[in-house]
Coordinates of C-alpha atoms in Angstrom, one line a residue:
H24 CA 129.3 99.0 88.4
A25 CA 132.6 97.2 89.1
A26 CA 130.9 94.3 90.9
L27 CA 129.0 93.2 87.7
P28 CA 131.9 91.3 86.1
G29 CA 132.4 89.4 89.3
V30 CA 128.8 88.2 89.2
A31 CA 129.1 87.1 85.6
V32 CA 132.4 85.3 86.2
A33 CA 131.0 83.5 89.3
F34 CA 128.2 82.2 87.2
M35 CA 130.4 81.2 84.3
L36 CA 132.7 79.2 86.6
T37 CA 129.9 77.4 88.5
G38 CA 126.9 77.5 86.3
T39 CA 124.6 78.2 89.2
K40 CA 123.0 81.3 90.7
D41 CA 124.2 80.8 94.2
P42 CA 123.9 84.1 96.1
L43 CA 127.0 83.3 98.2
L44 CA 129.1 82.7 95.1
F45 CA 127.8 85.9 93.6
L46 CA 128.7 87.7 96.8
V47 CA 132.3 86.4 96.6
G48 CA 132.6 87.1 92.9
A49 CA 131.3 90.6 93.2
A50 CA 133.5 91.3 96.2
V51 CA 136.6 90.2 94.4
S52 CA 135.7 92.2 91.3
G53 CA 135.0 95.3 93.5
W54 CA 138.3 94.8 95.2
L55 CA 140.1 94.6 92.0
S56 CA 138.5 97.9 90.8
M57 CA 139.6 99.6 94.0
V58 CA 143.1 98.4 93.6
A59 CA 143.2 99.5 90.0
M60 CA 141.9 103.0 91.0
D61 CA 144.5 103.3 93.8
T62 CA 147.3 102.1 91.5
I63 CA 146.4 104.7 88.8
V64 CA 146.2 107.5 91.2
R65 CA 149.5 106.6 93.0
H66 CA 151.6 105.9 89.9
S67 CA 150.3 108.4 87.4
K68 CA 149.2 112.1 87.2
I69 CA 145.6 111.1 86.7
R70 CA 143.3 112.5 89.4
E71 CA 141.1 110.4 91.5
D72 CA 137.8 111.4 89.9
A73 CA 139.2 110.6 86.4
A74 CA 140.6 107.2 87.7
I75 CA 137.2 106.3 89.1
G76 CA 135.5 107.1 85.7
I77 CA 138.1 105.1 83.8
V78 CA 138.0 102.0 86.0
L79 CA 134.3 101.8 86.5
S80 CA 133.6 102.3 82.8
V81 CA 136.0 99.5 81.9
F82 CA 134.6 97.1 84.5
F83 CA 131.0 97.9 83.7
G84 CA 131.6 97.4 80.0
L85 CA 133.3 94.1 80.7
G86 CA 130.4 93.0 82.8
I87 CA 127.9 93.8 80.0
L88 CA 130.1 91.8 77.6
L89 CA 130.2 88.8 79.9
L90 CA 126.4 89.0 80.5
T91 CA 125.8 89.1 76.7
R92 CA 128.1 86.1 76.3
I93 CA 126.3 84.2 79.0
Q94 CA 122.9 84.9 77.5
K95 CA 124.0 83.7 74.1
S96 CA 125.6 80.6 75.5
G97 CA 122.3 78.8 76.0
A98 CA 123.0 77.9 79.6
A99 CA 119.9 76.5 81.2
D100 CA 120.3 78.5 84.5
Q101 CA 121.2 81.9 83.0
A102 CA 117.6 83.2 82.9
G103 CA 117.2 86.3 85.1
L104 CA 120.9 87.0 85.4
D105 CA 120.4 90.3 83.6
K106 CA 118.3 91.4 86.6
F107 CA 121.5 92.4 88.3
L108 CA 121.6 95.4 86.0
F109 CA 118.3 96.9 87.3
G110 CA 117.5 94.6 90.2
Q111 CA 114.6 92.4 91.0
A112 CA 113.8 92.1 94.7
A113 CA 110.9 89.8 93.9
S114 CA 113.4 87.1 92.8
L115 CA 115.0 86.9 96.2
V116 CA 114.5 83.6 97.9
T117 CA 115.0 82.6 101.5
G118 CA 118.6 81.6 101.0
D119 CA 119.4 85.0 99.5
V120 CA 117.7 86.8 102.4
L121 CA 119.7 84.8 104.9
V122 CA 123.0 85.4 103.2
F123 CA 122.4 89.1 102.6
G124 CA 121.0 89.6 106.1
A125 CA 124.0 88.0 107.7
V126 CA 126.4 90.2 105.7
S127 CA 124.3 93.3 106.5
L128 CA 124.4 92.5 110.2
G129 CA 128.2 92.0 110.0
L130 CA 128.5 95.4 108.3
V131 CA 126.4 97.1 111.1
L132 CA 128.6 95.5 113.8
G133 CA 131.7 96.5 111.9
I134 CA 130.6 100.1 111.7
G135 CA 129.7 100.1 115.4
L136 CA 133.1 98.7 116.4
L137 CA 135.2 101.0 114.2
H138 CA 133.1 104.1 114.2
K139 CA 135.6 106.3 116.0
E140 CA 138.5 105.2 113.8
F141 CA 136.5 105.5 110.5
K142 CA 135.4 109.0 111.6
A143 CA 139.0 110.0 112.3
I144 CA 140.5 108.8 109.0
S145 CA 137.5 110.3 107.0
F146 CA 138.0 113.8 108.4
D147 CA 141.7 114.0 109.1
A148 CA 143.9 111.2 107.8
D149 CA 147.1 113.0 108.6
F150 CA 146.2 113.5 112.2
S151 CA 145.1 109.8 112.5
R152 CA 148.4 108.7 111.0
S153 CA 150.3 110.8 113.5
A154 CA 148.2 109.4 116.3
G155 CA 149.3 105.9 115.4
L156 CA 146.2 104.6 113.7
P157 CA 146.7 102.1 110.9
V158 CA 145.2 104.5 108.3
R159 CA 145.9 102.3 105.3
G160 CA 144.4 99.2 107.0
L161 CA 141.3 101.1 108.1
E162 CA 140.8 102.5 104.6
L163 CA 141.0 99.0 103.2
A164 CA 138.5 97.8 105.8
M165 CA 136.1 100.6 104.9
T166 CA 136.5 99.8 101.2
T167 CA 135.8 96.1 101.9
M168 CA 132.6 97.1 103.8
L169 CA 131.6 99.4 101.0
V170 CA 132.0 96.6 98.5
L171 CA 130.0 94.2 100.6
A172 CA 127.2 96.8 101.0
V173 CA 127.1 97.3 97.3
V174 CA 126.9 93.5 96.7
V175 CA 124.1 93.1 99.2
G176 CA 122.0 95.7 97.4
I177 CA 122.7 94.7 93.8
Q178 CA 120.0 92.0 93.5
A179 CA 117.4 94.3 95.0
V180 CA 118.0 97.5 93.0
G181 CA 120.7 96.5 90.5
V182 CA 124.2 97.9 89.8
V183 CA 122.8 100.9 87.9
L184 CA 120.7 102.2 90.9
M185 CA 122.9 101.1 93.7
A186 CA 124.9 104.3 93.6
A187 CA 121.7 106.3 94.3
M188 CA 121.0 104.1 97.4
L189 CA 124.5 104.7 98.7
I190 CA 124.3 108.5 98.4
T191 CA 120.7 109.6 98.6
P192 CA 119.8 108.6 102.2
A193 CA 123.0 110.1 103.5
A194 CA 122.5 113.3 101.5
A195 CA 119.0 113.5 102.9
A196 CA 120.2 112.9 106.5
R197 CA 122.8 115.7 106.2
Y198 CA 120.1 118.3 105.9
W199 CA 118.7 117.4 109.4
T200 CA 121.8 117.4 111.6
D201 CA 125.4 118.5 112.1
R202 CA 126.4 115.4 114.1
L203 CA 127.9 112.4 112.2
T204 CA 126.4 109.8 114.5
T205 CA 122.9 111.3 114.2
M206 CA 123.4 111.5 110.4
L207 CA 124.3 107.8 110.3
L208 CA 121.1 106.8 112.2
L209 CA 118.9 109.1 110.1
A210 CA 120.5 107.7 106.9
T211 CA 119.8 104.2 108.1
I212 CA 116.1 105.1 108.8
F213 CA 115.7 106.8 105.4
G214 CA 117.3 103.9 103.6
A215 CA 115.0 101.4 105.3
L216 CA 112.0 103.6 104.7
A217 CA 112.8 103.9 101.0
G218 CA 113.2 100.1 100.8
Y219 CA 109.9 99.5 102.5
C220 CA 108.0 102.0 100.4
G221 CA 109.5 100.7 97.2
A222 CA 108.6 97.1 98.1
F223 CA 105.1 98.1 99.1
V224 CA 104.5 99.9 95.8
S225 CA 105.8 96.9 93.9
Y226 CA 103.5 94.6 95.9
V227 CA 100.2 96.6 95.5
A228 CA 100.8 97.7 91.9
P229 CA 101.1 95.1 89.2
R230 CA 104.2 95.0 87.1
M231 CA 106.0 97.7 89.1
P232 CA 109.7 97.0 89.5
T233 CA 110.9 97.2 93.1
G234 CA 114.4 98.6 92.6
P235 CA 113.5 101.8 90.7
W236 CA 110.6 102.4 93.2
I237 CA 113.0 102.1 96.1
V238 CA 115.3 104.7 94.5
T239 CA 112.2 106.9 93.7
A240 CA 111.1 106.7 97.4
G241 CA 114.6 107.6 98.5
T242 CA 114.6 110.6 96.1
L243 CA 111.3 111.8 97.5
I244 CA 112.7 111.6 101.0
F245 CA 115.7 113.7 99.8
L246 CA 113.4 116.3 98.2
V247 CA 111.4 116.6 101.5
S248 CA 114.6 117.0 103.4
L249 CA 115.8 119.6 100.9
L250 CA 112.7 121.6 101.3
A251 CA 111.6 121.1 104.9
A252 CA 114.7 120.5 107.0
P253 CA 114.6 123.1 109.9
R254 CA 118.0 124.7 109.4
R255 CA 119.3 123.8 105.9
G256 CA 116.0 123.3 104.1
L257 CA 115.1 125.7 101.3
V258 CA 111.9 126.9 103.0
S259 CA 113.6 127.6 106.3
R260 CA 116.4 129.4 104.5
L261 CA 113.9 131.5 102.6
V262 CA 112.1 132.4 105.8
R263 CA 115.4 133.2 107.5
N264 CA 116.6 135.4 104.6
R265 CA 113.3 137.3 104.5
R266 CA 113.5 137.8 108.3
N267 CA 117.1 139.1 107.9
S268 CA 116.1 141.4 105.0
R269 CA 113.3 142.8 107.1
K270 CA 115.5 143.4 110.1
T271 CA 118.2 145.1 107.9
L272 CA 115.6 147.4 106.3
E273 CA 114.2 148.4 109.7
E274 CA 117.6 149.1 111.2
N275 CA 118.7 151.1 108.2
I276 CA 115.6 153.3 108.3
L277 CA 115.9 153.8 112.0
K278 CA 119.5 154.8 111.5
T279 CA 118.5 157.2 108.8
F280 CA 116.0 159.0 111.1
Y281 CA 118.6 159.2 113.8
Q282 CA 121.3 160.6 111.5
L283 CA 118.9 163.2 110.0
G284 CA 118.0 164.3 113.6
E285 CA 121.7 164.6 114.4
E286 CA 122.4 166.7 111.3
Q287 CA 119.3 168.8 111.0
G288 CA 118.2 169.0 114.7
G289 CA 114.9 167.9 116.0
M290 CA 115.2 164.2 116.7
F291 CA 111.5 163.8 116.6
A292 CA 110.8 166.0 113.6
E293 CA 108.7 164.6 110.8
R294 CA 110.4 163.3 107.7
S295 CA 108.9 162.6 104.3
V296 CA 109.1 159.3 102.5
P297 CA 111.2 160.9 99.6
D298 CA 113.6 162.3 102.2
V299 CA 114.1 158.8 103.8
A300 CA 114.4 157.0 100.4
R301 CA 116.8 159.6 99.0
R302 CA 119.1 159.4 102.1
R303 CA 119.1 155.6 102.1
R304 CA 119.3 155.4 98.3
I305 CA 116.4 152.9 98.1
P306 CA 113.1 152.9 96.2
E307 CA 110.3 154.8 97.8
S308 CA 108.1 151.6 97.8
Q309 CA 110.8 149.9 99.9
A310 CA 110.9 152.9 102.3
V311 CA 107.2 152.8 102.7
R312 CA 107.4 149.1 103.5
G313 CA 110.1 149.6 106.1
L314 CA 108.1 152.4 107.7
G315 CA 105.1 150.2 107.9
L316 CA 107.1 147.6 109.7
L317 CA 108.5 150.1 112.1
R318 CA 105.1 151.5 112.9
R319 CA 103.8 148.1 113.8
S320 CA 106.8 147.7 116.2
G321 CA 106.0 151.1 117.7
F322 CA 109.2 152.8 116.6
V323 CA 107.7 155.4 114.2
E324 CA 104.4 157.2 113.9
R325 CA 102.7 159.0 111.1
G326 CA 102.0 162.7 111.4
S327 CA 100.3 165.3 109.2
N328 CA 103.5 166.1 107.3
G329 CA 105.4 162.8 107.3
W330 CA 106.9 160.2 109.7
A331 CA 108.5 160.8 113.0
L332 CA 110.4 158.7 115.6
T333 CA 108.6 157.7 118.9
Q334 CA 110.4 157.8 122.2
E335 CA 111.1 154.0 121.9
G336 CA 112.1 154.5 118.3
E337 CA 114.7 157.2 119.3
K338 CA 116.3 154.8 121.8
Q339 CA 116.4 152.0 119.2
G340 CA 117.8 154.3 116.6
R341 CA 120.5 155.5 118.9
R342 CA 121.4 151.9 119.7
V343 CA 121.5 150.8 116.1
T344 CA 123.5 153.8 115.0
R345 CA 126.0 153.2 117.8
L346 CA 126.4 149.5 116.9
H347 CA 126.9 150.3 113.2
R348 CA 129.5 152.9 114.0
L349 CA 131.4 150.6 116.3
W350 CA 131.5 147.9 113.5
E351 CA 132.6 150.5 110.9
V352 CA 135.4 151.7 113.2
Y353 CA 136.4 148.1 113.9

């Protein structure tokens, strides 16, 4: 959002839509916004999130005002400048692609060279400072790279949707791994895939804007990750919770049988469903479900007057009861 005034000012000063000049203008504007946010946080009691909201709102509003002024000025070359709001990848020409491609390659190389240092200051700035790393300089370098990344994507998806492209691929990648390096690679793949899918939809369907479809594709990738990721996905968590719930129910019913055998004698005596449910303080339907699970595992069997432990069930009940008692004592 803060890059928009720089694009407008660059056009007002030169009167041409040169991508390199837009890049410089947007970078300067983005830099000024970062300096403004940093100054507000350091020299006032305003928190960082509030400072971000204040600065970006002011810069974005200024950018809209400048774009409006340009459109009313009657400049011959101003047509299409408003596409920076929502993006128009179809308007990119060979010169744009070369400039943005060179900047993107530089960003990739910069991340590769400073990966260790960026990781250190991101997770523990105090330790990095004590280890002798130039934390302030590295933060400025990271900020500069972020500004350039935003500027590169503005003409494709626009300033409004660029935030989604910064966040969504990384958020999707986080569901698949615990390693930062792997997450960076996955986020890169997801971002590229979203860009390809958005461009493809825009190519095959008439009058379909590229930028919103790129963001839509990225959102779909995030939703798939949210649902289907093997460890953090909602489906796997649901399956894991059901498995844990089933295991807890089985162990508690086995412990109940064993405790009743200790108290009343007859470890292999038959117990009724109401007796088990009353002792465990659970609904009878839940007790029946647990007994069915235990019977399939060979730990209990059904007799003429109720349910009883098998030899294997008695061993398992003794083991579970012992472990629970050790934990309770601990």
